[in-house]
Tab-separated table of C-alpha atoms in Angstrom:
chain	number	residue	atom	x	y	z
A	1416	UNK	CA	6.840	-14.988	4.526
A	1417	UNK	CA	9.517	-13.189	6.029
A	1418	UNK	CA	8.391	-9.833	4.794
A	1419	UNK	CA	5.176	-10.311	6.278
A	1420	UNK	CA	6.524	-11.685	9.740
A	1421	UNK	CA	8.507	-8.472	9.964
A	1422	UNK	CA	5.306	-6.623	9.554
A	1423	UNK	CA	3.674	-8.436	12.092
A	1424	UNK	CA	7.149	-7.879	14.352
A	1425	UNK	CA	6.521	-4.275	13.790
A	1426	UNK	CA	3.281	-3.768	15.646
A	1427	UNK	CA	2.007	-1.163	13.180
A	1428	UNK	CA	-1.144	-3.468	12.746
A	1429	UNK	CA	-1.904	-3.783	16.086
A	1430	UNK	CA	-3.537	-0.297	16.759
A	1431	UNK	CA	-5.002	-0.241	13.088
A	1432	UNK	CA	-8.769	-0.994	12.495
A	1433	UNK	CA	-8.645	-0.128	8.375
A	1434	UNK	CA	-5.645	-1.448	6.283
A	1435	UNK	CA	-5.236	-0.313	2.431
A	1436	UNK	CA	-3.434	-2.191	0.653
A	1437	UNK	CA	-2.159	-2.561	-3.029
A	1438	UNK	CA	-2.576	-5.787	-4.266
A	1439	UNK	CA	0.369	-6.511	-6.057
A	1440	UNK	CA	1.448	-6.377	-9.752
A	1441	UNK	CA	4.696	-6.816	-11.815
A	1442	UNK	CA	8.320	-6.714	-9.364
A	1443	UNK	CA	6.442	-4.890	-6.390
A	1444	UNK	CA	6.574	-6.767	-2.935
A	1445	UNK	CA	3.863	-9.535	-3.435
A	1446	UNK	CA	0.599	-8.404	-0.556
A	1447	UNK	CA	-1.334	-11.426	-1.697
A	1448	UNK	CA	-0.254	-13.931	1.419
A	1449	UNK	CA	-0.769	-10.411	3.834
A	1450	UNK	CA	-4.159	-9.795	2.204
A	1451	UNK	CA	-5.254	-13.533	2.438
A	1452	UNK	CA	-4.613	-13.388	6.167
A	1453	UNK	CA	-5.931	-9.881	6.815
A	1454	UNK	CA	-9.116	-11.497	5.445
A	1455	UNK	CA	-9.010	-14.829	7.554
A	1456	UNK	CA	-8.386	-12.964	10.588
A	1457	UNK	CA	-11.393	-10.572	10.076
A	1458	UNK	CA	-9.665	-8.117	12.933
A	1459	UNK	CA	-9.427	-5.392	10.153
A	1460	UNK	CA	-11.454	-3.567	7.511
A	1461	UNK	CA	-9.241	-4.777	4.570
A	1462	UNK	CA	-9.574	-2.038	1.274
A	1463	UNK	CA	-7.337	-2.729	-1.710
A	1464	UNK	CA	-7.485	0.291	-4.588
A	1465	UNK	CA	-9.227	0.767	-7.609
A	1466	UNK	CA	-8.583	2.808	-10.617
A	1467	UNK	CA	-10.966	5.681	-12.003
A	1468	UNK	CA	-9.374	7.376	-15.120
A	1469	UNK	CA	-6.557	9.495	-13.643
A	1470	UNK	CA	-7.601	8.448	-9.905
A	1471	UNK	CA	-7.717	5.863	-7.601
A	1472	UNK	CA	-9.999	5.547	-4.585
A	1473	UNK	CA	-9.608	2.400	-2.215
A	1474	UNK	CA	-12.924	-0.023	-1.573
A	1475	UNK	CA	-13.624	-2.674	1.152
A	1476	UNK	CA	-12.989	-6.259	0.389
A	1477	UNK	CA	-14.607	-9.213	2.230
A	1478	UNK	CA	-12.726	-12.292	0.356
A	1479	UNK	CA	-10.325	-12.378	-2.726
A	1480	UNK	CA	-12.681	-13.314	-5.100
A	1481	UNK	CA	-14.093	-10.003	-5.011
A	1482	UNK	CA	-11.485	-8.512	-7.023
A	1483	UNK	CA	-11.081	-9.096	-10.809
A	1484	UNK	CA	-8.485	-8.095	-13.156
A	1485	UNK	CA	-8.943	-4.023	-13.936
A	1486	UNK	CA	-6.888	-1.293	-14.495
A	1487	UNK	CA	-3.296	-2.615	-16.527
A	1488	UNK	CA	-4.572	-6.627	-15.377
A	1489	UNK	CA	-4.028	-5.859	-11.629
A	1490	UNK	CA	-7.050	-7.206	-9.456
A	1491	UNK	CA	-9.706	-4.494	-8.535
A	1492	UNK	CA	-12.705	-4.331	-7.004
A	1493	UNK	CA	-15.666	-4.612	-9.134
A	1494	UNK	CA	-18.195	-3.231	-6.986
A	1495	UNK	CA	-19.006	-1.265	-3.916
A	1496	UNK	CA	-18.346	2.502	-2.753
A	1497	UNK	CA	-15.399	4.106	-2.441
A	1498	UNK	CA	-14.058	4.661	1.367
A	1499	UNK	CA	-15.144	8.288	2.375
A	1500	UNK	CA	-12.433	8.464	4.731
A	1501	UNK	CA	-9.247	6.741	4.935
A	1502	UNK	CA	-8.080	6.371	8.854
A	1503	UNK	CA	-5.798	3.711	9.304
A	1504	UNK	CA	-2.734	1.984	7.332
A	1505	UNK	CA	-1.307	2.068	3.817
A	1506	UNK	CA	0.584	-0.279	2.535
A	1507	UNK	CA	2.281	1.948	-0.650
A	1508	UNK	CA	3.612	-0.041	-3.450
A	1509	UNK	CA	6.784	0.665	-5.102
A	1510	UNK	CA	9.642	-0.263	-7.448
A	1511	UNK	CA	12.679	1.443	-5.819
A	1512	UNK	CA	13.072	3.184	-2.365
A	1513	UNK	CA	15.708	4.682	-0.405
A	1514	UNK	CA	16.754	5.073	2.854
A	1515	UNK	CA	15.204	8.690	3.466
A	1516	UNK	CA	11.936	6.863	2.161
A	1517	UNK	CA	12.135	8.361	-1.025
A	1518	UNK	CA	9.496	6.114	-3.401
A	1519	UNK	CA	9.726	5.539	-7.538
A	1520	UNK	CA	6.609	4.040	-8.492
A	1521	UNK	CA	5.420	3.060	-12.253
A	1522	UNK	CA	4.927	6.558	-12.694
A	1523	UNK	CA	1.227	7.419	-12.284
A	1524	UNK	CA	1.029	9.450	-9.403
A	1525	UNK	CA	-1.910	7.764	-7.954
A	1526	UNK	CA	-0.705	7.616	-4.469
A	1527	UNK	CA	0.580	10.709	-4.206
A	1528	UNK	CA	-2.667	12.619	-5.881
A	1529	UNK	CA	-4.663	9.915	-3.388
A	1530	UNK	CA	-3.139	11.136	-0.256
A	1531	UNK	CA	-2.919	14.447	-1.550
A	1532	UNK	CA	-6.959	14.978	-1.446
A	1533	UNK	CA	-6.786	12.887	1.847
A	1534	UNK	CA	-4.196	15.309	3.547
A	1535	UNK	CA	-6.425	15.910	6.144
A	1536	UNK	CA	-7.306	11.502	7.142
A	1537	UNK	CA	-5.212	10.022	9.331
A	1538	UNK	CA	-2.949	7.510	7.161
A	1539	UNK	CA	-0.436	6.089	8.523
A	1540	UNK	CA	2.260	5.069	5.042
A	1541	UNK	CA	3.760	1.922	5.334
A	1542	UNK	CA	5.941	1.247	2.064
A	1543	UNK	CA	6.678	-3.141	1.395
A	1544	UNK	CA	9.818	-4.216	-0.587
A	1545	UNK	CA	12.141	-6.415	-0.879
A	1546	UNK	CA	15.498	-5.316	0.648
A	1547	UNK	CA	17.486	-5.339	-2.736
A	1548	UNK	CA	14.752	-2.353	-3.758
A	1549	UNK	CA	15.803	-0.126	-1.139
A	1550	UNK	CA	19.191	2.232	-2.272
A	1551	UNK	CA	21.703	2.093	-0.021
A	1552	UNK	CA	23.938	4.898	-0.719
A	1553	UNK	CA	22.205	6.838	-2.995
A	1554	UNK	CA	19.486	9.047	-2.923
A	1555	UNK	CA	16.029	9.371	-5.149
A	1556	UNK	CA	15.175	13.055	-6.657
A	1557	UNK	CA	11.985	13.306	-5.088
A	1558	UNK	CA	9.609	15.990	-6.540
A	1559	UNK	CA	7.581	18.785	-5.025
A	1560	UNK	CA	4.067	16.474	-5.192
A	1561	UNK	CA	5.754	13.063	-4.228
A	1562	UNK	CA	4.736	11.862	-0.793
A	1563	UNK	CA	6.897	9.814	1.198
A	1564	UNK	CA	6.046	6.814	3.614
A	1565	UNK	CA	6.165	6.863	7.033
A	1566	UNK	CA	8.438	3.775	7.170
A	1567	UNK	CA	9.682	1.244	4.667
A	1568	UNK	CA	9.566	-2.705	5.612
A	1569	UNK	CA	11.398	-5.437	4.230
A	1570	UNK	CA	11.827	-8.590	4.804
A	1571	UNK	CA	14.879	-8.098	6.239
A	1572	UNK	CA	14.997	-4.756	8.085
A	1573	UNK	CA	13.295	-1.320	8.710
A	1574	UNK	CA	13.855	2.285	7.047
């Protein structure tokens, strides 16, 4: 609850028409709650990923129940087209971060080989976690294909 008031606080949803979101899996920052009331509040196109082989593409959602468990048991989409264009907000998952918004994920690359072949959309990268996630004093080896977030939100501050 916190975590998702301090999104809120934030205002980054405010200008945004499309949110994608990961819908959470294992020790990432749970989006279920923020996904639920994306949905209720029907003021946003709401796409959550799914995976294809080695990629990912992200599809509209209307209602929870429209996802079932897919790729490693995380909920997916099971139908519908992938989004052509991705304009709006992403919500990047994550299992560590630091301060200069480095991101270690499970590993896949999906995000970064997703944004890669959307360099040219207009995505603005919003990293969730929980603040004992984010390094304090140390800093993640980030590699030449790894794309950072625009900003990292906890439920307790910023980055």
């Amino acid at each position: 609850m916190l975590l998702y008031n301090n999104i809120l606080a934030s205002g980054i949803l405010r200008a945004a028409r499309e949110v994608y979101i990961y819908v959470s899996y294992g020790t990432e920052a749970d989006t279920t709650y923020l996904i639920e009331k994306l949905l209720q509040q029907q003021e946003h196109k709401v796409a959550v990923p799914r995976v294809n082989g080695k990629e990912m593409d992200f599809y509209r959602i209307k209602e929870m129940s429209d996802l079932k468990p897919g790729f490693n048991g995380i909920p997916e989409p099971v139908s519908g087209q992938p989004v052509k264009e991705c304009n709006g907000i992403m919500f990047m998952p994550g299992l560590v971060f630091d301060k200069c918004h480095g991101r270690i994920g499970y590993g896949g690359g999906y995000y970064d080989r997703y944004l890669y072949r959307h360099k040219n959309d207009n995505i603005f990268k919003v990293a969730i976690a929980y603040d004992f996630q984010v390094l304090k004093t140390e800093q993640i080896v980030m590699e030449v294909h790894d794309i950072k977030p625009d900003i990292i939100i906890t439920e307790k501050s910023a980055y």
